[in-house]
Amino acid sequence: MDIRNVLRVKEIKPRYKVAYIPGDDSGFDVMEGAMIVLQAMDKAFGLPIDWVRADMGWCMWAKSCQEYPEGDPRRNTVPEETKQILRESDAALMAAITSKAGVKGFKSAILQMRQLFDLYINLRPAKSMPGITCPLKGDPKIDIVMFRENTEDLYAAVEFRPTPKEHFDMHPGMARFKDKEEVAVSWKVFSKEGCERIIRAAFEYAKATGRTKVVCATKANVIRATDGMFKEIFLNMAKEYPEIQAIDENADATAMWLIKNPQDYQVIVTPNVFGDILSDEASQLVGGMGFAPSGNIGKDFALFEPSHGSVPKYAHQYKINPCGLLNAATMMLEYLGLEEAARKLEAAISAVLVEGKDLTYDVFRDNGDPDWEKKAVSTLDMARAIARKILPDYDKHDAEISAKAKEMCAWEHLPQ
Ligand code: IPM
Ligand code: MG
């Protein structure tokens, strides 16, 4: 497998069509901030990207519920038009979407996208940033790249509640559940192909980037069939990469060692559920969820998003920091082969963090500043500070750029 086929866009082009998805609630705020920065980049050195708006999430669920009766398959968080826009795009940049528990028929938009486009790699880097201290003793420098499998495992959504009668005779282990009042079952489904491709991607990435160690985190000691298969494939494939140290760990131990010795990790490859948990843990070591990006990458398409949620209580108040989304944009630029632009964006974000002035409340607060409430600037002002590092005469263009960003992220006409 050529790593370029999975961590790089399918076809290098002079210009790319990229779908931007504000999503819901504070997603609109951070997308507007990101668009200020991305437009400043375009003015400064030309960004070969044509942006196309696409909507998904709670807003589209609400809209489809107004349009279609209960039980109609067109009631969905992702409308058909959005799927079509994504099919015609080279990549997508998504801000954040809102899910509400217990809503009949509601299916998470991001989970649907991972399945629809077979986005089997969830690439989750956790890297120390200048100006952000690690909560651990000694402020260790961390540079971890997590490869989370993104389509299988308990996320296969093969679930039973109540459990059909015939299941109780399928396996002797089910006998003791026979007389219980209520039994629910969720299948943990792994395929050989699914394990192979994510493990291959992790090894190839390590090789291509000069990393010397890949850790595989599973519970193969207990969960023999699925995690056992994952581990076995990992150890076999490791023989093809003699230059890379392949370490098999139990995921609970990985969770512990990440707190004890995070600087020892380079690349981690892990099944879906453990990756969900371990990546949140790792992000907390490098500034928290507010900074953590996530790349959902498949053979033909990729969708980049921050790991944080849509923070509905702060919707349209421009409170939260735009760096989770901007870090996701950095990953997307790399994916599109726009390395230089990616490095410039990364440097601009770092410069603003190091200066420590134009920051939103969450950054001040999480950095332990007692005056965080007084000092906080808005999402858009933090974005403008980043834009100024890229386009020194940004202020001359502010009115035009800000108006365009606002127009691109208009939300007022969407159902809430
Ligand atoms: C993530 C999120 C999602 C997941 C949720 C929102 C469905 O936690 O991207 O890590 O569980 O994968
Ligand atoms: Mg998660």
Tab-separated table of C-alpha atoms and ligand atoms in Angstrom:
chain	number	residue	atom	x	y	z
A	1	MET	CA	0.000	0.000	0.000
A	2	ASP	CA	1.277	3.415	-0.925
A	3	ILE	CA	0.775	5.684	2.068
A	4	ARG	CA	0.043	8.574	-0.290
A	5	ASN	CA	-3.153	6.798	-1.229
A	6	VAL	CA	-4.488	6.960	2.263
A	7	LEU	CA	-3.051	10.024	3.934
A	8	ARG	CA	-3.002	12.093	0.760
A	9	VAL	CA	-5.789	13.148	-1.544
A	10	LYS	CA	-6.473	10.702	-4.376
A	11	GLU	CA	-5.419	13.111	-7.063
A	12	ILE	CA	-3.162	16.150	-6.795
A	13	LYS	CA	-4.924	19.034	-8.536
A	14	PRO	CA	-4.210	22.702	-9.204
A	15	ARG	CA	-7.382	23.628	-7.282
A	16	TYR	CA	-9.529	21.679	-4.845
A	17	LYS	CA	-13.196	21.722	-4.101
A	18	VAL	CA	-13.651	21.511	-0.355
A	19	ALA	CA	-16.966	21.232	1.461
A	20	TYR	CA	-17.195	23.211	4.684
A	21	ILE	CA	-19.759	22.105	7.219
A	22	PRO	CA	-20.521	24.540	10.051
A	23	GLY	CA	-22.768	21.908	11.688
A	24	ASP	CA	-24.713	23.224	14.682
A	25	ASP	CA	-24.528	25.717	17.548
A	26	SER	CA	-20.952	26.830	18.369
A	27	GLY	CA	-19.882	24.989	15.213
A	28	PHE	CA	-21.013	28.103	13.327
A	29	ASP	CA	-18.874	30.335	15.570
A	30	VAL	CA	-15.672	28.388	15.080
A	31	MET	CA	-16.305	27.948	11.354
A	32	GLU	CA	-16.731	31.710	10.968
A	33	GLY	CA	-13.455	32.188	12.855
A	34	ALA	CA	-11.684	29.591	10.716
A	35	MET	CA	-12.978	31.247	7.546
A	36	ILE	CA	-11.435	34.545	8.647
A	37	VAL	CA	-8.068	32.804	8.927
A	38	LEU	CA	-8.428	30.783	5.722
A	39	GLN	CA	-9.397	33.871	3.721
A	40	ALA	CA	-6.421	35.758	5.135
A	41	MET	CA	-4.239	32.861	3.931
A	42	ASP	CA	-5.811	33.135	0.506
A	43	LYS	CA	-5.098	36.881	0.367
A	44	ALA	CA	-1.527	36.423	1.616
A	45	PHE	CA	-0.329	33.657	-0.681
A	46	GLY	CA	-3.303	32.170	-2.526
A	47	LEU	CA	-5.046	29.060	-1.276
A	48	PRO	CA	-6.136	26.859	-4.200
A	49	ILE	CA	-9.445	25.947	-2.601
A	50	ASP	CA	-13.021	26.563	-3.743
A	51	TRP	CA	-15.281	26.328	-0.712
A	52	VAL	CA	-18.735	24.809	-0.980
A	53	ARG	CA	-21.122	24.966	1.918
A	54	ALA	CA	-22.731	21.730	3.117
A	55	ASP	CA	-25.068	21.326	6.083
A	56	MET	CA	-25.579	18.375	8.371
A	57	GLY	CA	-26.393	17.673	11.986
A	58	TRP	CA	-29.254	18.612	14.274
A	59	CYS	CA	-30.303	21.546	12.043
A	60	MET	CA	-30.914	19.212	9.110
A	61	TRP	CA	-32.682	16.695	11.322
A	62	ALA	CA	-35.058	19.452	12.489
A	63	LYS	CA	-35.595	20.613	8.909
A	64	SER	CA	-36.327	17.111	7.633
A	65	CYS	CA	-38.755	16.549	10.503
A	66	GLN	CA	-40.689	19.625	9.353
A	67	GLU	CA	-40.749	18.298	5.795
A	68	TYR	CA	-41.334	14.564	6.158
A	69	PRO	CA	-43.574	12.406	8.337
A	70	GLU	CA	-42.303	10.110	11.073
A	71	GLY	CA	-40.705	6.952	9.711
A	72	ASP	CA	-39.831	8.544	6.359
A	73	PRO	CA	-36.176	7.697	5.506
A	74	ARG	CA	-35.646	11.271	4.328
A	75	ARG	CA	-35.794	12.317	7.958
A	76	ASN	CA	-32.052	12.448	8.486
A	77	THR	CA	-29.214	14.505	9.945
A	78	VAL	CA	-27.564	14.283	6.521
A	79	PRO	CA	-29.704	15.342	3.550
A	80	GLU	CA	-29.183	13.819	0.125
A	81	GLU	CA	-27.881	17.182	-1.243
A	82	THR	CA	-25.130	17.186	1.367
A	83	LYS	CA	-24.059	13.649	0.456
A	84	GLN	CA	-23.943	14.722	-3.183
A	85	ILE	CA	-21.808	17.791	-2.401
A	86	LEU	CA	-19.383	15.595	-0.451
A	87	ARG	CA	-19.187	13.064	-3.279
A	88	GLU	CA	-18.165	15.879	-5.599
A	89	SER	CA	-15.596	17.340	-3.179
A	90	ASP	CA	-11.949	16.486	-2.616
A	91	ALA	CA	-12.260	16.817	1.154
A	92	ALA	CA	-14.486	18.259	3.851
A	93	LEU	CA	-13.881	20.466	6.863
A	94	MET	CA	-16.514	20.142	9.554
A	95	ALA	CA	-16.945	22.272	12.700
A	96	ALA	CA	-19.217	20.529	15.216
A	97	ILE	CA	-22.618	18.924	15.281
A	98	THR	CA	-25.201	18.497	18.021
A	99	SER	CA	-26.731	15.154	19.010
A	100	LYS	CA	-29.643	14.791	21.420
A	101	ALA	CA	-30.195	11.564	23.325
A	102	GLY	CA	-33.392	9.565	23.032
A	103	VAL	CA	-34.651	11.007	19.744
A	104	LYS	CA	-36.378	8.288	17.750
A	105	GLY	CA	-34.855	7.685	14.318
A	106	PHE	CA	-31.932	10.086	14.926
A	107	LYS	CA	-28.604	8.846	13.578
A	108	SER	CA	-25.322	10.674	14.164
A	109	ALA	CA	-24.191	12.496	11.033
A	110	ILE	CA	-20.490	11.804	11.557
A	111	LEU	CA	-21.046	8.086	12.093
A	112	GLN	CA	-23.054	7.987	8.857
A	113	MET	CA	-20.245	9.747	6.971
A	114	ARG	CA	-17.628	7.329	8.293
A	115	GLN	CA	-19.696	4.425	6.945
A	116	LEU	CA	-20.862	6.041	3.702
A	117	PHE	CA	-17.350	7.026	2.575
A	118	ASP	CA	-15.596	4.113	4.307
A	119	LEU	CA	-13.382	6.541	6.258
A	120	TYR	CA	-11.502	3.752	7.972
A	121	ILE	CA	-8.665	5.771	9.478
A	122	ASN	CA	-9.320	8.138	12.323
A	123	LEU	CA	-6.052	10.004	12.572
A	124	ARG	CA	-5.736	11.721	15.921
A	125	PRO	CA	-2.488	13.488	16.634
A	126	ALA	CA	-1.727	14.763	20.138
A	127	LYS	CA	1.222	17.102	19.946
A	128	SER	CA	2.499	19.654	22.456
A	129	MET	CA	1.978	23.200	21.264
A	130	PRO	CA	4.110	26.159	22.241
A	131	GLY	CA	2.377	28.274	24.872
A	132	ILE	CA	0.253	25.400	26.171
A	133	THR	CA	1.532	23.534	29.204
A	134	CYS	CA	0.909	19.869	29.879
A	135	PRO	CA	-0.914	19.223	33.169
A	136	LEU	CA	1.644	16.525	34.020
A	137	LYS	CA	4.705	16.983	36.197
A	138	GLY	CA	7.732	18.266	34.294
A	139	ASP	CA	5.676	19.443	31.279
A	140	PRO	CA	6.726	16.508	29.051
A	141	LYS	CA	6.935	17.095	25.306
A	142	ILE	CA	4.396	14.927	23.569
A	143	ASP	CA	4.113	13.908	19.930
A	144	ILE	CA	1.695	11.032	19.561
A	145	VAL	CA	-0.136	10.029	16.416
A	146	MET	CA	-3.062	7.756	17.040
A	147	PHE	CA	-4.535	5.543	14.328
A	148	ARG	CA	-8.011	4.687	15.515
A	149	GLU	CA	-9.947	2.169	13.408
A	150	ASN	CA	-13.055	4.067	12.368
A	151	THR	CA	-15.662	1.728	10.845
A	152	GLU	CA	-15.916	-1.519	12.847
A	153	ASP	CA	-15.941	-2.777	16.437
A	154	LEU	CA	-18.909	-1.816	18.643
A	155	TYR	CA	-19.556	0.984	16.150
A	156	ALA	CA	-20.840	-1.594	13.670
A	157	ALA	CA	-24.256	-0.788	15.209
A	158	VAL	CA	-25.384	-4.413	15.291
A	159	GLU	CA	-27.350	-4.290	18.493
A	160	PHE	CA	-30.268	-6.051	20.120
A	161	ARG	CA	-32.601	-4.843	22.839
A	162	PRO	CA	-34.431	-6.996	23.634
A	163	THR	CA	-32.167	-9.897	22.655
A	164	PRO	CA	-33.915	-12.293	20.261
A	165	LYS	CA	-34.690	-15.693	21.781
A	166	GLU	CA	-32.440	-17.681	19.437
A	167	HIS	CA	-29.373	-15.801	20.675
A	168	PHE	CA	-29.585	-17.557	24.028
A	169	ASP	CA	-28.830	-20.899	22.366
A	170	MET	CA	-26.090	-19.569	20.117
A	171	HIS	CA	-23.291	-19.792	22.676
A	172	PRO	CA	-22.963	-21.616	25.999
A	173	GLY	CA	-21.869	-18.326	27.560
A	174	MET	CA	-25.393	-17.018	27.027
A	175	ALA	CA	-26.962	-19.699	29.246
A	176	ARG	CA	-26.568	-17.684	32.447
A	177	PHE	CA	-28.403	-14.730	30.929
A	178	LYS	CA	-31.446	-16.800	29.938
A	179	ASP	CA	-33.551	-16.003	32.966
A	180	LYS	CA	-32.517	-12.394	33.408
A	181	GLU	CA	-35.230	-9.784	33.198
A	182	GLU	CA	-33.745	-7.790	30.356
A	183	VAL	CA	-30.697	-8.571	28.258
A	184	ALA	CA	-29.184	-6.271	25.635
A	185	VAL	CA	-26.390	-7.222	23.240
A	186	SER	CA	-24.072	-5.093	21.079
A	187	TRP	CA	-21.846	-6.938	18.666
A	188	LYS	CA	-18.162	-6.146	18.510
A	189	VAL	CA	-17.447	-6.921	14.854
A	190	PHE	CA	-13.928	-7.022	13.358
A	191	SER	CA	-12.921	-8.104	9.845
A	192	LYS	CA	-9.441	-9.221	8.834
A	193	GLU	CA	-9.451	-6.595	6.100
A	194	GLY	CA	-10.544	-3.924	8.578
A	195	CYS	CA	-7.718	-4.779	10.983
A	196	GLU	CA	-5.122	-5.097	8.245
A	197	ARG	CA	-5.771	-1.763	6.619
A	198	ILE	CA	-5.604	0.336	9.792
A	199	ILE	CA	-2.496	-1.477	11.076
A	200	ARG	CA	-0.868	-1.138	7.656
A	201	ALA	CA	-1.607	2.588	7.649
A	202	ALA	CA	0.017	2.976	11.080
A	203	PHE	CA	3.202	1.129	10.072
A	204	GLU	CA	3.442	2.926	6.736
A	205	TYR	CA	2.969	6.269	8.459
A	206	ALA	CA	5.684	5.462	10.998
A	207	LYS	CA	8.034	4.435	8.213
A	208	ALA	CA	7.294	7.471	6.043
A	209	THR	CA	7.776	9.920	8.916
A	210	GLY	CA	10.860	8.329	10.472
A	211	ARG	CA	9.117	7.172	13.625
A	212	THR	CA	10.666	4.136	15.209
A	213	LYS	CA	7.926	2.685	17.383
A	214	VAL	CA	4.335	1.536	16.894
A	215	VAL	CA	2.221	0.472	19.867
A	216	CYS	CA	-0.857	-1.685	19.359
A	217	ALA	CA	-3.429	-1.244	22.157
A	218	THR	CA	-6.082	-3.960	22.540
A	219	LYS	CA	-7.610	-6.207	25.197
A	220	ALA	CA	-6.459	-9.382	23.463
A	221	ASN	CA	-5.794	-10.860	26.911
A	222	VAL	CA	-9.555	-11.009	27.522
A	223	ILE	CA	-11.363	-10.435	24.236
A	224	ARG	CA	-9.816	-13.272	22.274
A	225	ALA	CA	-11.741	-13.364	19.020
A	226	THR	CA	-11.775	-9.728	17.952
A	227	ASP	CA	-8.901	-8.071	19.796
A	228	GLY	CA	-6.991	-11.345	19.533
A	229	MET	CA	-7.244	-11.150	15.760
A	230	PHE	CA	-6.201	-7.478	15.750
A	231	LYS	CA	-3.118	-8.263	17.842
A	232	GLU	CA	-2.192	-11.303	15.758
A	233	ILE	CA	-2.368	-9.304	12.532
A	234	PHE	CA	-0.291	-6.550	14.155
A	235	LEU	CA	2.468	-8.943	15.254
A	236	ASN	CA	2.561	-10.655	11.859
A	237	MET	CA	2.669	-7.426	9.910
A	238	ALA	CA	5.417	-6.113	12.201
A	239	LYS	CA	7.765	-8.657	10.565
A	240	GLU	CA	7.535	-6.639	7.365
A	241	TYR	CA	8.873	-3.575	9.216
A	242	PRO	CA	12.039	-4.787	10.941
A	243	GLU	CA	13.256	-1.191	11.391
A	244	ILE	CA	10.210	-0.359	13.534
A	245	GLN	CA	9.793	-1.528	17.094
A	246	ALA	CA	6.333	-3.098	17.363
A	247	ILE	CA	4.930	-3.191	20.875
A	248	ASP	CA	1.751	-4.977	21.827
A	249	GLU	CA	0.036	-3.539	24.915
A	250	ASN	CA	-3.197	-4.003	26.817
A	251	ALA	CA	-5.306	-0.900	26.319
A	252	ASP	CA	-5.844	-0.381	30.063
A	253	ALA	CA	-2.074	-0.311	30.524
A	254	THR	CA	-1.773	2.123	27.616
A	255	ALA	CA	-4.262	4.416	29.371
A	256	MET	CA	-2.080	4.320	32.478
A	257	TRP	CA	1.266	4.712	30.686
A	258	LEU	CA	-0.087	7.685	28.725
A	259	ILE	CA	-0.296	9.517	32.044
A	260	LYS	CA	3.001	8.173	33.359
A	261	ASN	CA	5.251	8.393	30.327
A	262	PRO	CA	3.456	10.040	27.418
A	263	GLN	CA	6.724	11.137	25.833
A	264	ASP	CA	7.553	7.474	25.139
A	265	TYR	CA	4.715	7.056	22.640
A	266	GLN	CA	5.031	7.765	18.929
A	267	VAL	CA	2.393	5.919	16.920
A	268	ILE	CA	-0.517	4.057	18.499
A	269	VAL	CA	-2.844	1.803	16.516
A	270	THR	CA	-6.028	0.657	18.170
A	271	PRO	CA	-9.571	-0.547	17.490
A	272	ASN	CA	-12.459	1.910	17.338
A	273	VAL	CA	-13.748	2.000	20.923
A	274	PHE	CA	-10.363	2.083	22.635
A	275	GLY	CA	-9.255	4.727	20.141
A	276	ASP	CA	-12.257	6.855	21.027
A	277	ILE	CA	-11.242	6.800	24.682
A	278	LEU	CA	-7.448	6.901	24.393
A	279	SER	CA	-7.527	9.821	21.956
A	280	ASP	CA	-9.566	11.955	24.363
A	281	GLU	CA	-7.094	11.090	27.094
A	282	ALA	CA	-4.109	11.976	24.910
A	283	SER	CA	-5.692	15.293	23.879
A	284	GLN	CA	-5.963	16.292	27.529
A	285	LEU	CA	-2.168	16.146	27.785
A	286	VAL	CA	-1.691	18.754	25.061
A	287	GLY	CA	-4.273	21.443	25.757
A	288	GLY	CA	-7.507	19.500	25.840
A	289	MET	CA	-10.325	18.743	23.463
A	290	GLY	CA	-10.514	22.390	22.417
A	291	PHE	CA	-7.320	21.913	20.397
A	292	ALA	CA	-7.572	18.303	19.254
A	293	PRO	CA	-8.124	17.652	15.554
A	294	SER	CA	-9.376	14.480	13.967
A	295	GLY	CA	-9.006	13.272	10.397
A	296	ASN	CA	-11.507	10.721	9.092
A	297	ILE	CA	-9.658	9.347	6.104
A	298	GLY	CA	-10.605	6.771	3.501
A	299	LYS	CA	-9.275	5.675	0.134
A	300	ASP	CA	-11.234	8.276	-1.838
A	301	PHE	CA	-12.287	10.987	0.576
A	302	ALA	CA	-11.489	12.562	3.931
A	303	LEU	CA	-13.372	14.652	6.439
A	304	PHE	CA	-11.513	16.730	9.013
A	305	GLU	CA	-13.082	17.935	12.235
A	306	PRO	CA	-12.144	19.111	15.698
A	307	SER	CA	-12.652	16.499	18.421
A	308	HIS	CA	-14.702	18.902	20.545
A	309	GLY	CA	-18.488	19.114	20.509
A	310	SER	CA	-20.832	21.935	19.538
A	311	VAL	CA	-21.215	23.409	23.069
A	312	PRO	CA	-24.916	24.312	22.582
A	313	LYS	CA	-25.043	26.539	25.683
A	314	TYR	CA	-22.642	28.973	24.020
A	315	ALA	CA	-24.193	28.809	20.549
A	316	HIS	CA	-23.679	32.018	18.529
A	317	GLN	CA	-21.862	33.710	21.427
A	318	TYR	CA	-18.393	33.307	19.935
A	319	LYS	CA	-16.899	31.992	23.160
A	320	ILE	CA	-14.852	28.925	22.270
A	321	ASN	CA	-11.450	28.876	20.666
A	322	PRO	CA	-11.143	28.157	16.947
A	323	CYS	CA	-7.935	26.085	17.218
A	324	GLY	CA	-9.538	22.622	17.205
A	325	LEU	CA	-10.988	23.423	13.812
A	326	LEU	CA	-7.870	25.260	12.622
A	327	ASN	CA	-5.701	22.299	13.627
A	328	ALA	CA	-8.096	20.124	11.626
A	329	ALA	CA	-7.667	22.555	8.718
A	330	THR	CA	-3.888	22.117	9.048
A	331	MET	CA	-4.313	18.358	8.717
A	332	MET	CA	-6.549	18.908	5.709
A	333	LEU	CA	-3.992	21.135	3.999
A	334	GLU	CA	-1.402	18.379	4.480
A	335	TYR	CA	-3.843	15.868	3.030
A	336	LEU	CA	-4.261	18.099	-0.026
A	337	GLY	CA	-0.490	18.310	-0.428
A	338	LEU	CA	-0.453	22.003	0.585
A	339	GLU	CA	2.410	21.498	3.043
A	340	GLU	CA	3.686	25.048	3.013
A	341	ALA	CA	0.271	26.500	3.771
A	342	ALA	CA	-0.122	23.950	6.578
A	343	ARG	CA	3.180	25.000	8.165
A	344	LYS	CA	2.251	28.700	7.933
A	345	LEU	CA	-1.087	28.105	9.611
A	346	GLU	CA	0.549	26.043	12.339
A	347	ALA	CA	3.142	28.765	12.931
A	348	ALA	CA	0.478	31.505	13.114
A	349	ILE	CA	-1.542	29.569	15.701
A	350	SER	CA	1.603	28.934	17.758
A	351	ALA	CA	2.612	32.587	17.621
A	352	VAL	CA	-0.738	33.704	19.051
A	353	LEU	CA	-0.625	31.027	21.775
A	354	VAL	CA	2.888	32.051	22.781
A	355	GLU	CA	1.943	35.739	22.886
A	356	GLY	CA	-0.861	34.718	25.217
A	357	LYS	CA	-3.012	37.826	24.676
A	358	ASP	CA	-5.759	37.220	22.152
A	359	LEU	CA	-7.206	34.039	23.586
A	360	THR	CA	-10.736	32.833	24.290
A	361	TYR	CA	-11.921	32.055	27.809
A	362	ASP	CA	-11.317	28.297	27.557
A	363	VAL	CA	-7.653	28.729	26.661
A	364	PHE	CA	-6.979	31.162	29.526
A	365	ARG	CA	-8.950	29.024	31.973
A	366	ASP	CA	-7.373	25.712	30.993
A	367	ASN	CA	-3.940	27.303	31.155
A	368	GLY	CA	-4.679	28.109	34.809
A	369	ASP	CA	-5.065	31.887	34.447
A	370	PRO	CA	-7.138	33.191	37.404
A	371	ASP	CA	-8.260	36.231	35.360
A	372	TRP	CA	-9.605	34.141	32.496
A	373	GLU	CA	-13.041	35.754	32.541
A	374	LYS	CA	-11.715	39.296	32.274
A	375	LYS	CA	-9.053	38.570	29.705
A	376	ALA	CA	-11.106	36.466	27.288
A	377	VAL	CA	-11.558	37.680	23.711
A	378	SER	CA	-14.119	36.299	21.250
A	379	THR	CA	-13.661	33.398	18.837
A	380	LEU	CA	-13.527	35.913	15.995
A	381	ASP	CA	-10.953	38.170	17.679
A	382	MET	CA	-8.708	35.202	18.397
A	383	ALA	CA	-9.107	34.207	14.734
A	384	ARG	CA	-8.212	37.769	13.653
A	385	ALA	CA	-5.055	37.643	15.783
A	386	ILE	CA	-4.068	34.442	13.970
A	387	ALA	CA	-4.974	36.009	10.616
A	388	ARG	CA	-2.680	38.978	11.366
A	389	LYS	CA	0.282	36.605	11.749
A	390	ILE	CA	-0.383	35.386	8.227
A	391	LEU	CA	-1.422	38.625	6.560
A	392	PRO	CA	0.422	41.515	8.239
A	393	ASP	CA	-1.947	44.168	6.808
A	394	TYR	CA	-4.966	42.092	7.763
A	395	ASP	CA	-6.688	45.075	9.407
A	396	LYS	CA	-6.955	46.793	6.037
A	397	HIS	CA	-8.976	43.805	4.795
A	398	ASP	CA	-10.863	43.035	7.987
A	399	ALA	CA	-14.221	44.508	6.972
A	400	GLU	CA	-14.285	42.564	3.717
A	401	ILE	CA	-12.975	39.291	5.162
A	402	SER	CA	-15.188	39.362	8.250
A	403	ALA	CA	-18.319	40.091	6.198
A	404	LYS	CA	-17.519	37.225	3.838
A	405	ALA	CA	-16.899	34.812	6.720
A	406	LYS	CA	-20.214	35.810	8.293
A	407	GLU	CA	-22.060	35.320	5.038
A	408	MET	CA	-20.422	31.919	4.485
A	409	CYS	CA	-21.583	30.780	7.923
A	410	ALA	CA	-25.063	32.325	8.027
A	411	TRP	CA	-27.253	30.195	10.266
A	412	GLU	CA	-30.342	32.315	10.836
A	413	HIS	CA	-32.429	30.645	8.157
A	414	LEU	CA	-31.884	27.132	9.540
A	415	PRO	CA	-34.346	25.545	11.963
A	416	GLN	CA	-32.926	25.446	15.500
B	1	IPM	C1	-15.516	11.078	18.329
B	1	IPM	C2	-16.868	11.212	18.960
B	1	IPM	C3	-17.854	10.349	18.165
B	1	IPM	C4	-17.404	8.907	18.331
B	1	IPM	C5	-19.320	10.533	18.560
B	1	IPM	C6	-19.744	11.983	18.494
B	1	IPM	C7	-20.242	9.699	17.714
B	1	IPM	O1	-16.825	10.870	20.299
B	1	IPM	O2	-15.368	11.437	17.160
B	1	IPM	O3	-14.609	10.617	19.021
B	1	IPM	O4	-17.822	8.219	19.246
B	1	IPM	O5	-16.614	8.465	17.503
B	2	MG	MG	-14.862	10.556	21.003
